[in-house]
C-alpha positions as CSV (number, residue, x, y, z in Angstrom):
1,X,-21.9,-25.0,42.2
2,X,-24.0,-23.6,45.3
3,X,-26.8,-22.8,43.1
4,X,-30.0,-25.4,43.9
5,X,-30.9,-24.8,39.8
6,X,-28.0,-26.0,38.7
7,X,-28.6,-28.2,35.9
8,X,-26.2,-29.7,33.0
9,X,-27.4,-30.4,28.9
10,X,-27.9,-34.3,28.9
11,X,-26.0,-34.0,25.6
12,X,-23.5,-31.3,25.6
13,X,-22.1,-29.9,28.7
14,X,-23.3,-26.6,28.5
15,X,-24.9,-25.8,31.5
16,X,-26.8,-23.1,33.7
17,X,-23.7,-20.4,34.1
18,X,-25.2,-19.9,31.1
19,X,-27.9,-17.9,32.6
20,X,-30.3,-17.8,28.8
21,X,-30.0,-21.5,29.0
22,X,-32.4,-23.6,28.3
23,X,-33.7,-27.3,28.3
24,X,-36.4,-29.4,26.2
25,X,-38.0,-32.7,27.9
26,X,-34.9,-34.4,27.0
27,X,-33.1,-32.2,28.9
28,X,-31.1,-30.9,25.7
29,X,-30.5,-27.6,26.0
30,X,-31.1,-24.4,23.6
31,X,-27.2,-24.8,22.4
32,X,-27.9,-28.2,21.0
33,X,-30.4,-27.0,19.3
34,X,-28.7,-24.3,17.4
35,X,-26.2,-26.6,16.4
36,X,-29.0,-28.5,14.3
37,X,-31.0,-26.0,13.1
38,X,-28.7,-23.0,12.3
39,X,-25.3,-24.3,12.3
40,X,-25.6,-27.6,11.1
41,X,-26.5,-26.2,7.9
42,X,-23.0,-24.2,7.4
43,X,-20.7,-26.9,8.2
44,X,-19.0,-29.1,5.8
45,X,-17.1,-31.7,7.0
46,X,-17.4,-33.6,3.9
47,X,-17.0,-34.7,0.6
48,X,-19.1,-31.7,-0.4
49,X,-17.0,-29.3,1.4
50,X,-13.7,-30.1,-0.2
51,X,-15.5,-29.4,-3.4
52,X,-17.1,-25.9,-1.9
53,X,-13.5,-24.8,-0.7
54,X,-11.4,-25.7,-4.0
55,X,-13.7,-23.7,-5.7
56,X,-13.3,-20.8,-3.3
57,X,-9.3,-21.3,-3.4
58,X,-9.7,-21.1,-7.3
59,X,-11.5,-18.0,-7.0
60,X,-8.8,-16.6,-4.8
61,X,-6.4,-17.4,-6.8
62,X,-7.9,-16.0,-10.1
63,X,-8.4,-13.0,-8.2
64,X,-4.9,-12.5,-6.4
65,X,-3.4,-12.8,-10.4
66,X,-0.5,-10.4,-10.9
67,X,-0.9,-9.5,-6.9
68,X,2.3,-10.0,-4.4
69,X,-0.4,-11.9,-2.1
70,X,-3.7,-13.4,-2.9
71,X,-5.1,-13.5,1.1
72,X,-4.0,-12.8,4.6
73,X,-4.0,-14.6,7.4
74,X,-3.5,-13.6,10.8
75,X,-1.0,-16.1,12.7
76,X,-1.5,-16.1,16.9
77,X,0.7,-19.4,17.2
78,X,-2.6,-21.4,18.3
79,X,-3.1,-24.7,16.4
80,X,-6.3,-23.5,14.8
81,X,-4.3,-20.8,12.7
82,X,-1.3,-22.8,12.8
83,X,-2.8,-25.8,11.2
84,X,-4.8,-23.4,8.6
85,X,-1.6,-21.4,7.5
86,X,-0.2,-25.4,6.5
87,X,-3.4,-26.4,4.6
88,X,-3.3,-23.0,2.9
89,X,0.3,-23.8,2.0
90,X,-1.1,-27.5,0.3
91,X,-3.5,-25.5,-1.3
92,X,-0.8,-23.1,-3.0
93,X,-2.1,-20.3,-1.7
94,X,0.1,-16.9,-1.3
95,X,-0.7,-15.2,2.0
96,X,0.8,-12.6,3.9
97,X,0.5,-13.8,7.6
98,X,0.3,-11.1,10.3
99,X,1.0,-11.3,13.7
100,X,0.2,-9.2,16.2
101,X,2.9,-8.5,19.2
102,X,0.4,-7.2,22.1
103,X,3.3,-7.6,24.6
104,X,1.5,-11.2,26.1
105,X,3.5,-13.6,23.6
106,X,4.2,-16.9,25.6
107,X,8.0,-18.3,24.7
108,X,6.4,-21.3,23.0
109,X,4.4,-18.9,21.2
110,X,7.4,-17.0,19.2
111,X,9.1,-20.3,18.7
112,X,5.8,-22.0,16.7
113,X,4.9,-19.2,14.8
114,X,8.8,-19.2,13.4
115,X,8.5,-22.8,12.6
116,X,4.9,-22.4,10.9
117,X,6.2,-19.5,8.6
118,X,10.0,-20.9,7.9
119,X,8.2,-24.0,6.8
120,X,5.8,-22.8,4.8
121,X,7.9,-20.1,3.6
122,X,5.6,-17.1,4.1
123,X,6.4,-13.6,4.6
124,X,5.9,-12.4,7.9
125,X,4.7,-8.9,9.2
126,X,4.6,-8.8,13.0
127,X,3.1,-5.7,14.2
128,X,4.4,-5.0,17.8
129,X,2.1,-2.9,20.0
130,X,3.0,0.2,21.9
131,X,3.5,-1.4,25.5
132,X,2.7,1.6,27.6
133,X,-0.3,2.0,25.6
134,X,-1.5,-1.8,26.0
135,X,-0.7,-1.5,29.6
136,X,-2.7,1.7,30.1
137,X,-6.0,0.2,28.5
138,X,-5.2,-3.2,30.4
139,X,-5.3,-1.7,33.4
140,X,-8.4,0.2,32.4
141,X,-10.3,-2.9,31.1
142,X,-9.5,-4.7,34.8
143,X,-11.0,-1.7,36.8
144,X,-14.1,-1.5,34.6
145,X,-14.4,-5.5,35.8
146,X,-16.0,-6.9,32.4
147,X,-15.6,-10.3,31.7
148,X,-13.9,-10.3,28.0
149,X,-10.5,-9.3,29.3
150,X,-9.2,-9.8,25.9
151,X,-10.6,-7.2,23.8
152,X,-7.5,-5.3,23.9
153,X,-5.4,-7.9,22.2
154,X,-8.5,-9.3,20.3
155,X,-9.1,-5.6,18.7
156,X,-5.4,-4.8,17.8
157,X,-5.5,-8.6,16.1
158,X,-8.5,-7.5,13.6
159,X,-7.5,-3.8,13.2
160,X,-4.1,-4.8,11.7
161,X,-5.2,-7.6,9.3
162,X,-7.5,-5.1,7.9
163,X,-5.0,-2.7,7.9
164,X,-2.2,-4.4,6.1
165,X,-5.6,-6.3,3.8
166,X,-6.5,-3.0,2.1
167,X,-2.7,-1.4,2.3
168,X,-1.8,-4.7,0.2
169,X,-4.9,-4.8,-2.0
170,X,-5.9,-7.9,-0.3
171,X,-10.0,-8.9,-0.7
172,X,-9.5,-11.9,1.4
173,X,-9.2,-12.7,4.9
174,X,-8.3,-16.4,5.8
175,X,-9.9,-17.2,9.5
176,X,-9.0,-20.3,11.7
177,X,-12.5,-19.9,13.2
178,X,-14.4,-22.8,13.1
179,X,-17.8,-25.0,14.1
180,X,-16.1,-28.0,15.1
181,X,-14.4,-26.4,18.6
182,X,-16.2,-23.0,18.8
183,X,-20.2,-23.7,18.0
184,X,-21.0,-23.0,21.0
185,X,-20.7,-19.8,23.6
186,X,-23.3,-17.9,25.5
187,X,-24.0,-14.7,23.8
188,X,-24.4,-13.4,28.1
189,X,-20.4,-14.0,28.7
190,X,-19.2,-11.6,26.6
191,X,-19.5,-8.5,24.0
192,X,-18.1,-8.2,20.5
193,X,-14.2,-7.2,20.9
194,X,-14.9,-5.0,17.6
195,X,-16.9,-2.6,19.6
196,X,-14.6,0.5,19.2
197,X,-16.9,2.7,21.4
198,X,-17.1,0.3,24.0
199,X,-13.7,0.3,23.7
200,X,-13.2,3.9,24.0
201,X,-15.6,4.0,26.8
202,X,-14.1,2.0,29.2
203,X,-10.8,3.5,28.3
204,X,-11.9,7.3,28.9
205,X,-13.4,6.5,32.3
206,X,-10.0,4.0,33.7
207,X,-7.0,5.0,31.5
208,X,-4.3,7.5,32.1
209,X,-3.4,8.5,28.4
210,X,-4.1,8.8,24.8
211,X,-3.9,6.3,22.7
212,X,-1.6,7.7,19.5
213,X,-0.4,4.6,18.8
214,X,-3.6,1.8,18.7
215,X,-5.8,1.6,16.5
216,X,-9.1,0.8,16.7
217,X,-11.9,0.5,13.6
218,X,-15.6,2.1,14.1
219,X,-18.8,0.7,13.5
220,X,-19.6,2.2,10.0
221,X,-15.9,0.7,8.9
222,X,-16.2,-2.8,10.2
223,X,-19.9,-3.7,8.5
224,X,-20.2,-1.2,5.6
225,X,-16.5,0.4,4.8
226,X,-14.6,-3.2,4.4
227,X,-16.9,-5.2,3.1
228,X,-19.2,-3.2,1.0
229,X,-17.0,-0.4,-0.2
230,X,-13.1,-2.7,-0.2
231,X,-14.9,-6.0,-1.1
232,X,-13.4,-8.1,2.0
233,X,-14.7,-11.2,2.5
234,X,-13.9,-13.8,4.9
235,X,-13.8,-17.6,4.9
236,X,-13.2,-20.3,7.1
237,X,-11.8,-23.0,5.6
238,X,-11.7,-25.3,8.5
239,X,-15.4,-25.7,8.0
240,X,-14.9,-27.1,4.8
241,X,-13.1,-29.9,5.9
242,X,-13.2,-32.9,9.2
243,X,-11.3,-30.8,11.6
244,X,-10.0,-32.7,14.7
245,X,-7.7,-30.5,17.1
246,X,-5.9,-33.2,18.5
247,X,-5.2,-34.9,15.0
248,X,-4.4,-31.2,13.7
249,X,-2.0,-30.5,16.9
250,X,0.0,-33.8,16.4
251,X,0.3,-32.9,12.2
252,X,2.2,-29.8,13.0
253,X,4.2,-32.0,15.7
254,X,5.3,-34.0,12.9
255,X,5.6,-31.2,10.6
256,X,7.0,-28.1,12.0
257,X,8.4,-29.4,15.2
258,X,5.5,-27.7,17.2
259,X,5.2,-27.2,20.6
260,X,2.2,-28.0,22.4
261,X,0.9,-25.0,25.1
262,X,-0.7,-27.7,27.8
263,X,-3.8,-25.8,27.6
264,X,-5.9,-23.2,25.3
265,X,-4.8,-20.0,24.4
266,X,-1.1,-20.9,25.7
267,X,0.4,-18.4,23.5
268,X,-0.6,-15.5,25.6
269,X,-0.2,-15.7,29.2
270,X,-2.6,-12.8,29.8
271,X,-5.1,-15.2,27.8
272,X,-4.5,-17.7,29.6
273,X,-4.8,-16.2,32.9
274,X,-7.6,-14.5,32.3
275,X,-9.7,-17.3,31.2
276,X,-8.5,-20.2,33.5
277,X,-8.7,-17.9,36.6
278,X,-10.1,-14.8,36.5
279,X,-13.1,-15.7,34.4
280,X,-13.8,-18.2,36.8
281,X,-13.1,-16.7,39.9
282,X,-15.2,-13.1,38.8
283,X,-17.8,-14.5,37.1
284,X,-18.3,-18.1,37.6
285,X,-17.3,-18.9,33.7
286,X,-15.3,-21.9,32.7
287,X,-14.5,-21.3,29.3
288,X,-13.9,-25.1,28.8
289,X,-17.6,-25.9,28.7
290,X,-18.3,-24.3,25.6
291,X,-15.1,-25.2,24.3
292,X,-16.0,-28.9,25.2
293,X,-19.7,-28.6,24.0
294,X,-18.8,-28.1,20.7
295,X,-16.1,-30.9,20.2
296,X,-19.1,-33.5,21.5
297,X,-21.4,-31.7,19.3
298,X,-19.1,-31.9,16.3
299,X,-18.5,-35.6,17.1
300,X,-14.8,-34.9,18.0
301,X,-15.1,-36.1,21.3
302,X,-18.1,-38.0,23.2
303,X,-19.8,-36.4,26.4
304,X,-18.3,-38.5,28.8
305,X,-15.0,-37.3,27.4
306,X,-15.8,-34.1,28.4
307,X,-16.7,-35.0,31.8
308,X,-13.9,-36.0,32.8
309,X,-11.8,-32.6,31.0
310,X,-14.0,-30.4,33.1
311,X,-12.5,-32.5,36.4
312,X,-9.1,-31.5,35.7
313,X,-7.8,-28.4,37.7
314,X,-8.0,-25.2,35.6
315,X,-4.7,-23.8,36.8
316,X,-1.9,-25.5,39.1
317,X,-0.8,-23.3,41.9
318,X,2.8,-23.1,41.5
319,X,2.1,-21.7,37.6
320,X,-0.9,-19.8,38.6
321,X,1.5,-18.3,41.2
322,X,4.2,-17.7,38.5
323,X,1.5,-16.4,35.8
324,X,0.4,-13.4,38.9
325,X,3.6,-12.2,39.9
326,X,4.4,-12.1,36.2
327,X,1.4,-10.2,35.4
328,X,1.1,-7.6,37.7
329,X,4.8,-7.0,37.6
330,X,4.2,-6.2,33.4
331,X,0.8,-4.0,34.7
332,X,2.8,-1.9,37.2
333,X,1.3,-3.1,39.9
334,X,1.6,-5.6,43.1
335,X,0.0,-9.2,43.1
336,X,-2.3,-8.2,45.9
337,X,-3.6,-5.4,43.8
338,X,-4.1,-7.7,40.9
339,X,-6.1,-10.1,43.3
340,X,-8.1,-7.1,44.4
341,X,-8.7,-6.3,41.0
342,X,-10.0,-10.0,40.1
343,X,-11.9,-10.5,43.2
344,X,-14.1,-7.0,43.0
345,X,-17.7,-7.4,42.0
346,X,-18.3,-7.9,37.7
347,X,-19.6,-5.3,35.8
348,X,-21.1,-5.7,32.4
349,X,-20.3,-3.9,29.6
350,X,-23.5,-2.5,28.6
351,X,-22.7,-0.6,32.1
352,X,-20.2,1.7,29.4
353,X,-21.0,3.3,26.0
354,X,-21.3,0.8,23.2
355,X,-22.7,0.0,19.6
356,X,-26.0,-2.2,20.9
357,X,-28.7,0.2,19.2
358,X,-26.4,0.8,16.3
359,X,-25.9,-2.6,15.6
360,X,-29.6,-3.6,16.1
361,X,-30.7,-0.8,13.9
362,X,-28.5,-2.3,11.1
363,X,-30.0,-5.5,11.7
364,X,-33.2,-4.2,11.1
365,X,-31.8,-2.9,7.8
366,X,-30.2,-6.0,6.6
367,X,-33.9,-7.9,7.7
368,X,-35.7,-5.8,5.5
369,X,-33.1,-5.7,2.3
370,X,-33.1,-9.8,2.7
371,X,-37.2,-9.4,2.5
372,X,-36.7,-7.1,-0.8
373,X,-34.1,-9.3,-1.9
374,X,-35.6,-12.6,-1.1
375,X,-32.3,-13.8,-0.2
376,X,-30.0,-13.1,2.6
377,X,-27.5,-10.8,3.0
378,X,-24.2,-11.4,4.8
379,X,-22.4,-9.1,7.0
380,X,-18.9,-8.6,7.8
381,X,-17.8,-10.3,10.9
């Protein structure tokens, strides 16, 4: 690091690559404080969590009586969603499993998804996206130079999940999101993948074709239609049990013959490239830092172990060169052009139209309603 003010938290490993980070007298950062004062109060890796989860599962089963499916799960092939699928089988749920193929699946991801679905005897619906539209969007985002290059896949994933939930009259979305590995994340690093206004603005400026098959979810649908009209809720079962990623990986290997990717998000070749090369090169962001900080705060690993992990190479040269060649060819240009786009100055999402003003208004209304009702009002997320 060349920043003379570079500082790392004395408790986790988050550092001043987060421009909004601040430290107390002990050198502990605001992310640690938020974990203690906010996040920790909705995390139940104990007997209380087991009781709460059972109540939620019982309610899902009751509401799902007479239906073909009682919930819906998105399966990417990653450890979190794969382990969650196994756990939900143990609880006796009948999920519709949805996988979105945006053209970047690794061979291992395909294998792992097949193994999970076969073992659990789940119905799997794979939604294969129109590659020409995905390619056009992906190139548009690279030209826009924004941090979150995974918006295209993430937005498509959730849009498909909600679509199939409504189509099959499913009220509950089971998510693999979890506090144990995802509690820390700098707000300045990315922008919400569900901001369709931002997505359309970027594509309008840099895209070359109309999006006919690619479906988006607008602001009102996401924050009003799905939660309040359709009554959909999201639960994150991994927050109601002790969840250790390495132990979950061992269970998956032993149970279904799950094959390890070797690095986080190795199920998507583009996501691997984006997180381990594009972000560090263009924005100086190492996504291992918040991920490992989350694991430190949840007690899964020690700070010393996290520091050792951060010293490891992000990308082996041969693997990086192979991925560069694959991604450039798939997107329709040379490796040199891909490198040029990676190393152009980065841009903030706010340089393009976005939902920020609407989101702020919604939060103001939410606060007012909470004061009137005297209780917390959850919005969809």
